[in-house]
Amino acid sequence: MNPAQYYLYLDSQTTGPYVLADLFSLRDRGAITDQTLASADGWERWKTIGEIIGTAPPRLPPLPRPPPPPQSEPPVLYPVPIPTASTPRKDKSWVIPLLTGSCALAVLFFWLIWPNLDPRIPNRQAD
């Protein structure tokens, strides 16, 4: 048994043939309305889609949606310190030469000059 073939009257033209499933699909997509006229072989007059689908067997209900996947716990976010520009380091390359020079001067002072300042030590004079 062949399924019934329907013809639609759209935009002043007859289109088709369509099967009943096509009529449901077109109506669900909004391409036709329940007021759109349709005919089939052997019918004496045009009928509305609402009349045709109203007498059609009910469509199967859609399958239930699967449950959503379980949501995992969101990751714990720990506060992260915001990096800031560190204080620029000052150039300290002058420290070592200063200390070296100071030590050298102290050695020279105590070796050459201090003995001449002590009244208990006789002055050294070049011979």
mmCIF file of N, CA, C and O in Angstrom, residues 8-9 15 17 19 27 36 41-43 46 49 53 74 84 93 99 109-110 124:
data_model
loop_
_atom_site.group_PDB
_atom_site.id
_atom_site.type_symbol
_atom_site.label_atom_id
_atom_site.label_comp_id
_atom_site.label_asym_id
_atom_site.label_seq_id
_atom_site.Cartn_x
_atom_site.Cartn_y
_atom_site.Cartn_z
ATOM 1 N N LEU A 8 0.110 20.686 -2.369
ATOM 2 C CA LEU A 8 -0.138 21.926 -1.626
ATOM 3 C C LEU A 8 -0.388 23.063 -2.594
ATOM 4 O O LEU A 8 0.167 23.100 -3.696
ATOM 5 N N TYR A 9 -1.233 24.001 -2.161
ATOM 6 C CA TYR A 9 -1.488 25.211 -2.935
ATOM 7 C C TYR A 9 -0.745 26.346 -2.238
ATOM 8 O O TYR A 9 -1.194 26.862 -1.211
ATOM 9 N N THR A 15 2.022 22.573 -5.634
ATOM 10 C CA THR A 15 3.331 21.924 -5.488
ATOM 11 C C THR A 15 3.120 20.544 -4.895
ATOM 12 O O THR A 15 2.131 20.281 -4.231
ATOM 13 N N PRO A 17 4.326 16.094 -5.285
ATOM 14 C CA PRO A 17 3.592 15.473 -4.186
ATOM 15 C C PRO A 17 4.414 15.417 -2.898
ATOM 16 O O PRO A 17 5.633 15.408 -2.923
ATOM 17 N N VAL A 19 4.340 13.415 1.130
ATOM 18 C CA VAL A 19 3.746 12.391 2.000
ATOM 19 C C VAL A 19 3.390 13.052 3.315
ATOM 20 O O VAL A 19 3.778 14.186 3.595
ATOM 21 N N ARG A 27 5.158 21.927 8.374
ATOM 22 C CA ARG A 27 4.439 22.726 9.377
ATOM 23 C C ARG A 27 5.332 23.022 10.576
ATOM 24 O O ARG A 27 5.337 24.133 11.103
ATOM 25 N N THR A 36 -3.024 26.366 5.304
ATOM 26 C CA THR A 36 -2.562 26.089 3.945
ATOM 27 C C THR A 36 -3.453 25.009 3.338
ATOM 28 O O THR A 36 -3.789 24.019 3.994
ATOM 29 N N ASP A 41 -5.116 12.719 -4.346
ATOM 30 C CA ASP A 41 -5.833 12.045 -5.441
ATOM 31 C C ASP A 41 -7.143 11.454 -4.911
ATOM 32 O O ASP A 41 -7.183 10.848 -3.838
ATOM 33 N N GLY A 42 -8.228 11.688 -5.643
ATOM 34 C CA GLY A 42 -9.523 11.144 -5.263
ATOM 35 C C GLY A 42 -10.345 12.084 -4.411
ATOM 36 O O GLY A 42 -11.505 11.793 -4.120
ATOM 37 N N TRP A 43 -9.791 13.213 -3.963
ATOM 38 C CA TRP A 43 -10.565 14.158 -3.158
ATOM 39 C C TRP A 43 -11.340 15.087 -4.087
ATOM 40 O O TRP A 43 -10.855 15.498 -5.135
ATOM 41 N N TRP A 46 -10.367 20.901 -1.869
ATOM 42 C CA TRP A 46 -9.137 21.186 -1.111
ATOM 43 C C TRP A 46 -9.479 21.214 0.373
ATOM 44 O O TRP A 46 -10.551 21.668 0.766
ATOM 45 N N ILE A 49 -4.470 22.078 5.972
ATOM 46 C CA ILE A 49 -3.503 21.182 6.617
ATOM 47 C C ILE A 49 -4.007 20.798 8.011
ATOM 48 O O ILE A 49 -3.845 19.661 8.440
ATOM 49 N N ILE A 53 -4.006 16.931 9.092
ATOM 50 C CA ILE A 53 -3.163 16.454 10.190
ATOM 51 C C ILE A 53 -4.024 16.117 11.396
ATOM 52 O O ILE A 53 -3.714 15.203 12.150
ATOM 53 N N PRO A 74 33.918 22.915 40.527
ATOM 54 C CA PRO A 74 34.845 23.850 39.889
ATOM 55 C C PRO A 74 36.174 23.841 40.633
ATOM 56 O O PRO A 74 36.222 23.609 41.842
ATOM 57 N N THR A 84 54.578 42.697 40.561
ATOM 58 C CA THR A 84 54.814 44.132 40.415
ATOM 59 C C THR A 84 56.280 44.336 40.059
ATOM 60 O O THR A 84 57.119 43.464 40.285
ATOM 61 N N SER A 93 78.779 48.973 42.734
ATOM 62 C CA SER A 93 80.125 48.574 42.313
ATOM 63 C C SER A 93 81.206 49.483 42.911
ATOM 64 O O SER A 93 82.374 49.152 42.861
ATOM 65 N N LEU A 99 86.332 50.374 49.953
ATOM 66 C CA LEU A 99 86.848 49.651 51.115
ATOM 67 C C LEU A 99 88.324 49.295 50.930
ATOM 68 O O LEU A 99 89.123 49.385 51.883
ATOM 69 N N PHE A 109 98.839 54.803 56.955
ATOM 70 C CA PHE A 109 98.837 55.739 58.062
ATOM 71 C C PHE A 109 99.512 55.127 59.296
ATOM 72 O O PHE A 109 100.376 55.748 59.918
ATOM 73 N N PHE A 110 99.112 53.928 59.666
ATOM 74 C CA PHE A 110 99.674 53.324 60.874
ATOM 75 C C PHE A 110 101.111 52.854 60.683
ATOM 76 O O PHE A 110 101.855 52.754 61.640
ATOM 77 N N ARG A 124 111.961 58.815 62.681
ATOM 78 C CA ARG A 124 112.778 58.127 61.705
ATOM 79 C C ARG A 124 113.175 59.133 60.651
ATOM 80 O O ARG A 124 112.344 59.794 60.072
#
